[in-house]
Amino acid sequence: MGEVTLSGRVQSFLAAGPQPMWIGGAWVPAADGAVLPSLNPATGEPLCQVASAGTEDVDRAVRAARLAFEDGPWPRLTAAQRSAYLYAIADAIEAHAEELAQVESLDNGKPVTAARQADVRKSIAHFRYYAGWPTKITGDTVPVSVPETFAYTLFQPVGVCGQIIPWNYPLLMAAWKLAPALAAGCTMVLKPAEQTPLSALYLARILEGVDLPPGVINVVTGYGETAGAALASHPDVDKIAFTGSTEVGRLILKAAGDSNLKRVSLELGGKSPNIIFADADLEQASLGAADGIFYNMGQDCTAGSRVFVERAVYDRVGAHLADRAAALRLGPGLDEATEIGPLISQEQLQRVEGYVAQGAREGARRLAGGDRPTDPGLRHGYFARPTVFADVRNDMRIAQEEIFGPVVTVIPFQDVDEAIRLGNQTRYGLAAGVWTRDLRKAHRVAAAMRAGTVWVNSYGSGAVEMPFGGFRESGHGREHGFEGIRLYSEVKSVLMNLAGE
Ligand code: NAP
Ligand code: MG
């Protein structure tokens, strides 16, 4: 264990100077030459610069995607040919897996071990899963009530897609967006988050080797208010797929409505309840609850940030969580012993610390964390120690607002009905967890939660085969599985008159 030695390819990538964008099958700088820095969250130091796209660059990328869609070979390939490209992409990522894990860990701050085992591995699996779909997308023949009519449905690609992604799982979110859109036959413009543009650019380099037709995938780096907004309001973009905050989700919906009514799918924030009954395996439940909030430094849209505990075991579970929080090892992502890396940015660190102070003001009792680590080696990074608050009421701000950091609120409940009622008292609805040995209770709670995913006796596992998305203000639409194909397809009805000569 220790600090990973950076691969030579990653070192030369970082040293290469401002990274251009991948547009229309070529590497291009921003039209006005603008760049933005990407920082290393473990040190606060710049890692490298990337192009900062303006409206003109977004236009150029959309034109490239449009040309690829209207005139290029991509939508006209056979399903088997598209499938082969997706398999080739998965293989290419696999061949560069360690480099991608290192880039991701450097740019985002996450432990390189997690980047390898989760982010990169799951990204490969995502492309392999969607590689199987093109040959299995089928319409229906429909027994319509119109006389002498043969009717069928066709799934067709929605067209040019803008895909705007966040910084918490940069490579994996790129995979979630690109793979189903490719399988459906779309062309796309991907905009990674300003804090974490590097893995998407590195992926584009890898994709060069796969020889996709030019313009099928374009990557523009830049700020949300400029590049992101230009994409969302672009009249020639057919669909926007967005993952990020609920606030920006609203802006995207508005931009879509004010421009060309493009399709919109949204994966937004959450404040997910994780409900622990007294009859659960408490050891397993406490560990699961700690992992459910502290994984990825709590920067996860499904983070189980509200842990509800049946009163009889409230103190015991609280103590377990506090022990686990205190035991997690903080450090730079590139150290293989690190369990908790830095937060993404100074801004995010201040946001988290603001909520910790707010919790204290609201009268919550801090059981662990709430401060920065004292290790001088971590002084310049954006580190926050995992924090556990007990004696929290569900109407406190720390229990209602998405903190997006390693802060958990522990709230007591009396019985099943109260657990369901409190759990659902939120404007969000992305996920929920329930821990119990009682099957009836488990199914009752699973059915009652207003949430897109419910885990029973586990928390946070993702399966590409299972639909993923939110109720309420957690979003619109479902990714993964066939739902992911549906998001990138238009369904056409064809009615054919069979009467006459
Ligand atoms: P964000 O602003 O929603 O970022 C998501 C993506 O949207 C980024 O690529 C961002 O670009 C872009 N964007 C920003 N403003 C835009 C606009 N007006 N039009 C189009 N695109 C725009 O999230 P954030 O500022 O990074 O984080 C703020 C909070 O969002 C977090 O504290 C957390 O609560 C939540 N969040 C949720 C998720 C999730 O997975 N549900 C992920 C990340 C953050 P820039 O990078 O340039 O801003
Ligand atoms: Mg960065």
Coordinates of C-alpha atoms and ligand atoms in Angstrom, one line a residue:
M1 CA 0.0 0.0 0.0
G2 CA 1.1 3.6 -0.6
E3 CA 1.0 6.3 -3.2
V4 CA 0.4 4.9 -6.7
T5 CA 3.1 5.6 -9.3
L6 CA 1.4 7.5 -12.1
S7 CA 1.5 5.8 -15.5
G8 CA 3.7 7.4 -18.1
R9 CA 0.7 8.0 -20.4
V10 CA -1.1 9.8 -17.6
Q11 CA 1.9 11.9 -16.9
S12 CA 2.3 13.0 -20.5
F13 CA -1.4 13.6 -20.8
L14 CA -1.3 16.0 -17.8
A15 CA 1.9 17.7 -19.1
A16 CA 0.6 18.2 -22.6
G17 CA -0.7 21.8 -21.9
P18 CA -4.3 23.0 -22.4
Q19 CA -6.4 20.0 -23.5
P20 CA -8.4 20.6 -26.6
M21 CA -11.9 19.4 -27.2
W22 CA -13.1 16.4 -29.3
I23 CA -15.4 17.8 -32.0
G24 CA -16.3 16.2 -35.3
G25 CA -13.5 13.7 -35.0
A26 CA -10.8 16.3 -34.4
W27 CA -9.0 17.9 -31.4
V28 CA -9.8 21.6 -31.3
P29 CA -9.2 24.5 -28.9
A30 CA -12.0 26.9 -28.0
A31 CA -12.7 29.3 -30.8
D32 CA -11.6 32.2 -28.6
G33 CA -8.8 30.3 -27.1
A34 CA -10.3 30.3 -23.6
V35 CA -9.1 27.7 -21.1
L36 CA -10.1 26.7 -17.5
P37 CA -8.0 24.9 -14.9
S38 CA -8.8 21.6 -13.4
L39 CA -7.6 21.3 -9.8
N40 CA -6.3 18.4 -7.7
P41 CA -8.8 18.4 -4.7
A42 CA -6.2 16.6 -2.5
T43 CA -3.8 19.6 -2.8
G44 CA -5.7 22.5 -4.3
E45 CA -3.0 22.6 -7.0
P46 CA -3.9 22.9 -10.8
L47 CA -3.6 19.6 -12.6
C48 CA -3.9 20.9 -16.1
Q49 CA -5.9 23.2 -18.2
V50 CA -8.7 22.4 -20.6
A51 CA -10.5 24.3 -23.3
S52 CA -13.4 26.4 -22.1
A53 CA -16.2 26.2 -24.7
G54 CA -18.3 29.2 -25.6
T55 CA -21.5 29.3 -27.7
E56 CA -19.6 29.1 -30.9
D57 CA -17.9 25.9 -29.9
V58 CA -21.1 24.3 -28.7
D59 CA -22.6 25.3 -32.1
R60 CA -19.7 23.6 -33.9
A61 CA -20.2 20.4 -31.8
V62 CA -23.9 20.4 -32.4
R63 CA -23.3 20.8 -36.2
A64 CA -20.9 17.9 -36.1
A65 CA -23.4 15.7 -34.3
R66 CA -26.2 16.8 -36.7
L67 CA -24.1 16.0 -39.7
A68 CA -23.2 12.6 -38.3
F69 CA -26.8 11.9 -37.6
E70 CA -28.3 13.1 -41.0
D71 CA -25.5 12.2 -43.4
G72 CA -23.1 10.0 -41.5
P73 CA -23.1 6.2 -41.4
W74 CA -23.9 5.8 -37.7
P75 CA -27.8 5.7 -37.7
R76 CA -27.6 3.6 -40.9
L77 CA -25.3 0.9 -39.6
T78 CA -26.9 -2.5 -39.0
A79 CA -27.8 -3.2 -35.3
A80 CA -25.0 -5.8 -35.2
Q81 CA -22.5 -3.2 -36.4
R82 CA -23.5 -0.7 -33.7
S83 CA -23.3 -3.5 -31.2
A84 CA -19.7 -4.3 -32.3
Y85 CA -18.6 -0.7 -31.8
L86 CA -20.0 -0.7 -28.2
Y87 CA -18.1 -4.0 -27.5
A88 CA -15.0 -2.4 -28.9
I89 CA -15.4 0.7 -26.7
A90 CA -15.7 -1.5 -23.6
D91 CA -12.6 -3.5 -24.6
A92 CA -10.6 -0.2 -25.3
I93 CA -11.6 1.2 -21.9
E94 CA -10.5 -2.1 -20.3
A95 CA -7.2 -1.9 -22.0
H96 CA -6.6 1.6 -20.4
A97 CA -8.4 0.9 -17.1
E98 CA -5.5 1.8 -14.8
E99 CA -4.8 5.1 -16.6
L100 CA -8.5 6.1 -16.3
A101 CA -8.6 5.1 -12.6
Q102 CA -5.6 7.4 -12.0
V103 CA -7.0 10.3 -14.0
E104 CA -10.3 10.0 -12.2
S105 CA -8.7 9.8 -8.7
L106 CA -6.5 12.8 -9.4
D107 CA -9.2 15.0 -10.9
N108 CA -12.1 14.1 -8.6
G109 CA -10.1 13.1 -5.4
K110 CA -11.8 9.7 -4.9
P111 CA -9.7 6.8 -3.7
V112 CA -7.9 5.2 -6.7
T113 CA -9.0 1.8 -5.3
A114 CA -12.7 2.9 -5.6
A115 CA -12.0 4.3 -9.1
R116 CA -10.6 1.0 -10.2
Q117 CA -13.1 -1.3 -8.5
A118 CA -16.2 0.7 -9.1
D119 CA -16.1 3.6 -11.5
V120 CA -13.9 2.1 -14.3
R121 CA -15.2 -1.5 -13.9
K122 CA -18.8 -0.3 -13.9
S123 CA -18.2 1.9 -16.9
I124 CA -16.8 -1.1 -18.9
A125 CA -19.8 -3.2 -17.8
H126 CA -22.2 -0.4 -18.8
F127 CA -20.9 -0.3 -22.4
R128 CA -20.9 -4.2 -22.5
Y129 CA -24.5 -4.3 -21.3
Y130 CA -25.7 -1.7 -23.9
A131 CA -23.6 -3.4 -26.6
G132 CA -26.2 -6.2 -26.3
W133 CA -29.2 -4.0 -26.9
P134 CA -29.0 -2.8 -30.6
T135 CA -29.9 -6.2 -31.9
K136 CA -32.8 -6.6 -29.4
I137 CA -34.7 -3.3 -29.8
T138 CA -38.0 -4.3 -31.4
G139 CA -41.3 -2.7 -32.0
D140 CA -44.6 -4.4 -31.8
T141 CA -47.2 -5.5 -34.4
V142 CA -50.5 -4.2 -33.0
P143 CA -54.0 -5.7 -33.6
V144 CA -55.6 -2.3 -34.3
S145 CA -59.4 -1.6 -34.5
V146 CA -59.1 0.0 -37.9
P147 CA -60.4 -2.4 -40.5
E148 CA -57.9 -4.1 -43.0
T149 CA -55.0 -2.4 -41.4
F150 CA -51.5 -3.7 -40.6
A151 CA -50.0 -1.7 -37.8
Y152 CA -46.6 -1.8 -36.2
T153 CA -44.3 0.4 -34.1
L154 CA -40.7 1.3 -34.8
F155 CA -38.1 2.5 -32.3
Q156 CA -36.0 5.2 -33.9
P157 CA -33.1 7.3 -32.5
V158 CA -34.2 10.6 -31.0
G159 CA -31.4 12.4 -32.8
V160 CA -28.7 14.8 -31.6
C161 CA -28.4 14.5 -27.8
G162 CA -26.8 17.0 -25.4
Q163 CA -25.5 15.2 -22.3
I164 CA -24.5 17.3 -19.2
I165 CA -22.9 15.5 -16.4
P166 CA -21.7 16.2 -12.8
W167 CA -18.3 15.8 -11.0
N168 CA -19.1 13.0 -8.5
Y169 CA -18.6 10.0 -10.9
P170 CA -17.3 11.7 -14.0
L171 CA -16.3 8.7 -16.1
L172 CA -19.3 6.5 -14.9
M173 CA -21.8 9.3 -15.7
A174 CA -20.2 9.7 -19.1
A175 CA -20.7 5.9 -19.6
W176 CA -24.3 6.1 -18.4
K177 CA -25.1 8.8 -20.9
L178 CA -23.0 7.6 -24.0
A179 CA -23.7 3.9 -24.0
P180 CA -27.6 3.8 -24.3
A181 CA -27.5 6.8 -26.7
L182 CA -25.0 5.0 -28.9
A183 CA -27.1 1.7 -28.7
A184 CA -30.2 3.6 -29.8
G185 CA -28.4 5.2 -32.8
C186 CA -28.1 8.8 -31.6
T187 CA -25.2 11.2 -31.9
M188 CA -24.2 13.3 -29.0
V189 CA -22.4 16.2 -27.4
L190 CA -21.1 15.5 -23.9
K191 CA -20.3 18.2 -21.4
P192 CA -18.5 17.1 -18.3
A193 CA -18.4 19.2 -15.1
E194 CA -16.0 22.1 -15.0
Q195 CA -14.3 20.5 -11.9
T196 CA -13.7 17.1 -13.6
P197 CA -13.2 17.3 -17.3
L198 CA -10.2 15.0 -17.6
S199 CA -11.6 11.5 -17.7
A200 CA -14.1 12.4 -20.4
L201 CA -11.2 13.8 -22.5
Y202 CA -9.1 10.8 -21.7
L203 CA -12.0 8.6 -22.8
A204 CA -12.3 10.5 -26.1
R205 CA -8.6 9.7 -26.7
I206 CA -9.3 6.1 -26.1
L207 CA -12.3 6.2 -28.4
E208 CA -10.1 7.6 -31.2
G209 CA -8.7 4.1 -31.4
V210 CA -12.1 2.6 -31.9
D211 CA -12.7 4.7 -35.0
L212 CA -16.3 5.7 -34.5
P213 CA -17.5 7.8 -37.4
P214 CA -16.6 11.5 -36.8
G215 CA -19.2 13.5 -35.0
V216 CA -21.0 10.6 -33.3
I217 CA -19.4 11.5 -29.9
N218 CA -18.3 15.1 -29.3
V219 CA -16.8 16.2 -26.0
V220 CA -17.0 19.9 -25.1
T221 CA -15.5 21.1 -21.8
G222 CA -16.5 24.4 -20.2
Y223 CA -18.7 26.1 -17.7
G224 CA -22.3 25.2 -17.1
E225 CA -23.6 28.8 -17.4
T226 CA -22.0 29.1 -20.8
A227 CA -21.4 25.7 -22.5
G228 CA -24.1 23.9 -20.6
A229 CA -26.7 26.6 -21.1
A230 CA -25.9 26.9 -24.8
L231 CA -26.5 23.1 -25.2
A232 CA -29.7 23.2 -23.2
S233 CA -31.2 26.1 -25.2
H234 CA -29.8 25.0 -28.6
P235 CA -32.6 24.8 -31.3
D236 CA -30.9 21.9 -33.1
V237 CA -30.5 19.6 -30.1
D238 CA -33.2 17.0 -30.0
K239 CA -32.7 15.9 -26.4
I240 CA -30.9 16.8 -23.2
A241 CA -29.9 14.2 -20.7
F242 CA -28.8 15.8 -17.4
T243 CA -27.4 14.6 -14.1
G244 CA -26.8 17.2 -11.4
S245 CA -28.5 19.5 -9.0
T246 CA -32.3 20.0 -8.8
E247 CA -31.7 23.8 -9.2
V248 CA -29.9 23.4 -12.6
G249 CA -32.4 20.7 -13.6
R250 CA -35.1 23.4 -13.4
L251 CA -33.0 25.7 -15.6
I252 CA -32.6 22.9 -18.2
L253 CA -36.3 22.2 -18.3
K254 CA -37.0 25.9 -18.8
A255 CA -34.3 26.3 -21.5
A256 CA -35.8 23.3 -23.3
G257 CA -39.3 24.7 -23.1
D258 CA -38.2 28.2 -24.3
S259 CA -36.3 26.8 -27.3
N260 CA -37.5 23.8 -29.3
L261 CA -39.2 21.7 -26.6
K262 CA -36.4 19.2 -26.8
R263 CA -36.8 16.0 -24.9
V264 CA -35.4 16.2 -21.3
S265 CA -34.4 13.5 -18.9
L266 CA -33.2 14.5 -15.4
E267 CA -31.3 12.7 -12.7
L268 CA -31.3 15.1 -9.8
G269 CA -30.6 15.4 -6.1
G270 CA -31.8 13.3 -3.2
K271 CA -32.2 13.2 0.6
S272 CA -32.8 9.5 0.8
P273 CA -34.1 7.7 3.9
N274 CA -32.4 4.6 5.2
I275 CA -34.7 2.9 7.7
I276 CA -33.4 0.5 10.3
F277 CA -35.8 -1.6 12.3
A278 CA -34.9 -3.1 15.7
D279 CA -35.2 -6.7 14.3
A280 CA -32.5 -6.1 11.6
D281 CA -29.0 -7.5 11.8
L282 CA -27.8 -4.4 13.4
E283 CA -24.1 -4.9 12.7
Q284 CA -24.9 -5.3 9.0
A285 CA -27.4 -2.4 9.0
S286 CA -25.0 0.0 10.7
L287 CA -22.1 -0.8 8.4
G288 CA -24.5 -0.6 5.4
A289 CA -25.8 2.8 6.6
A290 CA -22.3 4.1 7.1
D291 CA -21.3 3.0 3.7
G292 CA -24.5 4.4 2.3
I293 CA -23.6 7.9 3.3
F294 CA -19.8 8.0 3.4
Y295 CA -19.1 6.3 0.1
N296 CA -17.6 8.8 -2.3
M297 CA -17.4 11.2 0.6
G298 CA -21.2 11.4 0.6
Q299 CA -21.1 13.1 -2.9
D300 CA -23.7 10.7 -4.2
C301 CA -27.2 11.5 -5.4
T302 CA -28.5 8.3 -3.7
A303 CA -26.6 8.9 -0.4
G304 CA -28.6 7.6 2.5
S305 CA -28.3 10.9 4.3
R306 CA -31.3 10.4 6.6
V307 CA -30.9 7.3 8.8
F308 CA -34.2 6.5 10.6
V309 CA -33.7 4.1 13.5
E310 CA -36.4 2.4 15.6
R311 CA -36.3 3.9 19.1
A312 CA -35.3 0.7 20.9
V313 CA -32.0 0.5 19.1
Y314 CA -31.4 4.2 18.4
D315 CA -28.5 4.7 20.7
R316 CA -26.8 1.5 19.6
V317 CA -27.0 2.3 15.9
G318 CA -25.9 5.9 16.5
A319 CA -22.8 4.7 18.4
H320 CA -22.0 2.2 15.6
L321 CA -22.2 4.9 13.0
A322 CA -20.0 7.2 15.0
D323 CA -17.4 4.5 15.5
R324 CA -17.3 3.8 11.8
A325 CA -17.1 7.5 10.9
A326 CA -14.2 8.0 13.2
A327 CA -12.4 4.9 11.9
L328 CA -12.5 5.8 8.2
R329 CA -9.0 6.7 6.9
L330 CA -8.7 10.1 5.2
G331 CA -6.1 10.7 2.6
P332 CA -5.2 11.6 -0.9
G333 CA -7.0 9.5 -3.5
L334 CA -3.8 8.2 -5.0
D335 CA -2.8 6.5 -1.7
E336 CA -4.1 3.0 -1.8
A337 CA -4.8 3.0 1.9
T338 CA -7.2 5.9 1.6
E339 CA -10.9 5.3 2.3
I340 CA -12.1 8.9 2.3
G341 CA -10.7 11.3 -0.1
P342 CA -11.1 15.1 -0.2
L343 CA -14.4 16.8 -1.3
I344 CA -14.5 18.1 -4.8
S345 CA -13.8 21.8 -4.1
Q346 CA -13.2 24.5 -1.6
E347 CA -16.8 25.6 -2.3
Q348 CA -18.2 22.2 -1.5
L349 CA -16.1 22.0 1.7
Q350 CA -17.5 25.3 2.8
R351 CA -21.0 24.2 1.9
V352 CA -20.6 21.0 4.1
E353 CA -19.1 23.0 7.0
G354 CA -22.0 25.5 6.7
Y355 CA -24.4 22.6 7.2
V356 CA -22.4 21.2 10.1
A357 CA -22.7 24.6 11.8
Q358 CA -26.4 24.8 10.9
G359 CA -26.9 21.4 12.6
A360 CA -25.4 22.6 15.8
R361 CA -27.5 25.7 15.7
E362 CA -30.7 23.6 15.1
G363 CA -29.9 21.6 18.3
A364 CA -28.7 18.4 16.7
R365 CA -26.1 16.4 18.8
R366 CA -22.8 15.7 17.0
L367 CA -21.6 12.1 17.6
A368 CA -18.6 12.2 15.3
G369 CA -16.6 14.5 12.9
G370 CA -17.6 18.0 12.0
D371 CA -14.1 19.2 11.7
R372 CA -11.2 19.1 9.3
P373 CA -8.4 16.5 9.8
T374 CA -5.4 17.7 11.7
D375 CA -2.8 15.9 9.6
P376 CA -0.6 18.6 8.1
G377 CA -0.3 16.6 4.8
L378 CA -4.0 17.2 4.2
R379 CA -4.0 20.9 5.1
H380 CA -4.3 22.2 1.5
G381 CA -6.8 19.7 0.3
Y382 CA -10.6 19.9 0.6
F383 CA -10.9 17.3 3.4
A384 CA -13.8 17.0 5.9
R385 CA -14.1 14.3 8.5
P386 CA -17.2 12.1 8.3
T387 CA -19.9 13.6 10.5
V388 CA -22.8 11.9 12.4
F389 CA -25.6 14.0 13.9
A390 CA -28.1 12.4 16.4
D391 CA -31.2 13.9 18.0
V392 CA -32.2 15.3 14.6
R393 CA -35.8 16.2 13.7
N394 CA -36.9 15.5 10.2
D395 CA -37.9 19.1 9.7
M396 CA -34.4 20.5 10.4
R397 CA -32.6 21.9 7.4
I398 CA -29.8 19.3 7.8
A399 CA -32.5 16.7 7.4
Q400 CA -34.2 18.3 4.4
E401 CA -31.5 19.9 2.2
E402 CA -29.1 17.9 0.1
I403 CA -25.7 18.4 1.7
F404 CA -23.8 16.3 -0.8
G405 CA -21.0 15.5 1.7
P406 CA -20.2 13.0 4.4
V407 CA -22.8 14.2 6.9
V408 CA -25.5 11.8 8.2
T409 CA -28.6 12.7 10.3
V410 CA -29.9 10.0 12.6
I411 CA -33.6 10.3 13.4
P412 CA -35.6 8.0 15.8
F413 CA -39.1 6.5 14.9
Q414 CA -41.7 4.5 16.9
D415 CA -43.3 2.1 14.4
V416 CA -43.6 1.1 10.7
D417 CA -46.2 3.8 9.9
E418 CA -44.1 6.6 11.4
A419 CA -41.0 5.3 9.6
I420 CA -42.9 5.5 6.2
R421 CA -44.4 8.9 7.0
L422 CA -41.1 10.5 8.0
G423 CA -39.1 8.7 5.3
N424 CA -41.4 10.2 2.6
Q425 CA -41.4 13.7 4.1
T426 CA -39.0 15.2 1.6
R427 CA -39.2 17.0 -1.7
Y428 CA -37.0 14.3 -3.2
G429 CA -37.6 10.7 -4.1
L430 CA -34.5 9.0 -5.5
A431 CA -33.8 6.1 -3.2
A432 CA -34.6 4.5 0.1
G433 CA -33.3 1.6 2.3
V434 CA -35.0 -0.7 4.7
W435 CA -33.3 -3.1 7.1
T436 CA -35.4 -5.8 8.8
R437 CA -35.7 -9.6 9.1
D438 CA -39.5 -9.3 8.8
L439 CA -40.5 -10.0 5.2
R440 CA -43.9 -8.4 5.5
K441 CA -42.4 -5.2 6.9
A442 CA -39.8 -5.1 4.2
H443 CA -42.3 -5.4 1.4
R444 CA -44.7 -3.0 3.0
V445 CA -42.0 -0.3 3.3
A446 CA -40.7 -1.0 -0.2
A447 CA -44.1 -0.5 -1.7
A448 CA -44.8 2.7 0.4
M449 CA -41.6 4.6 -0.3
R450 CA -42.0 7.4 -2.8
A451 CA -38.6 6.6 -4.3
G452 CA -37.2 5.3 -7.6
T453 CA -35.0 2.6 -6.0
V454 CA -35.5 0.7 -2.7
W455 CA -32.8 -1.5 -1.2
V456 CA -33.7 -4.1 1.3
N457 CA -30.9 -5.2 3.7
S458 CA -28.4 -3.4 1.6
Y459 CA -27.8 0.1 0.4
G460 CA -26.4 1.6 -2.8
S461 CA -25.7 -1.3 -5.1
G462 CA -26.3 -0.4 -8.7
A463 CA -27.4 -2.8 -11.4
V464 CA -27.3 -1.6 -15.0
E465 CA -30.2 -4.0 -15.7
M466 CA -32.5 -2.2 -13.2
P467 CA -34.3 1.1 -14.0
F468 CA -32.8 4.1 -12.1
G469 CA -34.3 7.5 -11.6
G470 CA -36.3 9.6 -9.3
F471 CA -39.8 10.4 -8.1
R472 CA -40.7 14.0 -7.3
E473 CA -37.9 16.6 -7.5
S474 CA -35.3 13.9 -8.0
G475 CA -36.0 13.9 -11.7
H476 CA -37.8 12.8 -14.8
G477 CA -37.3 9.5 -16.6
R478 CA -35.4 6.3 -15.9
E479 CA -31.9 5.3 -17.1
H480 CA -30.5 1.7 -17.2
G481 CA -32.1 -1.4 -18.7
F482 CA -34.5 -1.0 -21.6
E483 CA -35.6 2.2 -20.0
G484 CA -32.3 3.7 -21.1
I485 CA -33.0 2.8 -24.7
R486 CA -36.5 4.3 -24.4
L487 CA -34.9 7.6 -23.2
Y488 CA -33.0 7.9 -26.5
S489 CA -35.7 6.7 -28.8
E490 CA -38.8 8.0 -30.5
V491 CA -41.6 5.5 -31.0
K492 CA -43.3 5.7 -34.4
S493 CA -46.7 4.2 -35.3
V494 CA -47.1 2.9 -38.8
L495 CA -50.6 2.1 -40.1
M496 CA -50.8 0.4 -43.5
N497 CA -54.0 0.1 -45.4
L498 CA -54.4 -3.4 -46.9
A499 CA -57.7 -2.7 -48.7
G500 CA -57.9 -2.3 -52.4
E501 CA -56.0 -3.7 -55.3
Ligands
NAP1 P1 -24.6 21.3 -11.1 O1 -24.3 22.8 -11.3 O2 -26.0 20.9 -11.2 O3 -23.7 20.6 -12.1 C1 -24.0 19.6 -13.0 C2 -23.7 19.9 -14.5 O4 -24.5 20.9 -15.0 C3 -22.3 20.4 -14.7 O5 -21.8 19.9 -15.9 C4 -22.5 21.9 -14.7 O6 -21.5 22.6 -15.3 C5 -23.8 22.0 -15.5 N1 -24.5 23.2 -15.4 C6 -24.4 24.2 -14.4 N2 -25.2 25.2 -14.7 C7 -25.8 24.9 -15.8 C8 -26.8 25.7 -16.6 N3 -27.2 26.8 -16.3 N4 -27.2 25.1 -17.8 C9 -26.7 23.9 -18.2 N5 -25.8 23.2 -17.5 C10 -25.3 23.7 -16.3 O7 -24.0 20.9 -9.7 P2 -22.8 21.5 -8.9 O8 -22.8 23.0 -9.0 O9 -21.6 20.8 -9.4 O10 -23.1 21.0 -7.5 C11 -24.1 21.7 -6.7 C12 -25.0 20.7 -6.0 O11 -25.6 19.9 -6.9 C13 -24.2 19.8 -5.1 O12 -23.9 20.3 -3.9 C14 -25.2 18.7 -5.0 O13 -26.2 19.0 -4.0 C15 -25.9 18.6 -6.3 N6 -25.3 17.6 -7.2 C16 -26.0 16.5 -7.4 C17 -25.5 15.5 -8.3 C18 -26.3 14.3 -8.6 O14 -25.8 13.3 -9.0 N7 -27.6 14.2 -8.3 C19 -24.3 15.6 -8.8 C20 -23.5 16.8 -8.6 C21 -24.1 17.7 -7.8 P3 -20.4 23.2 -14.2 O15 -19.6 22.1 -13.8 O16 -19.6 24.2 -15.0 O17 -21.1 23.9 -13.1
MG2 MG -10.5 18.8 -11.0

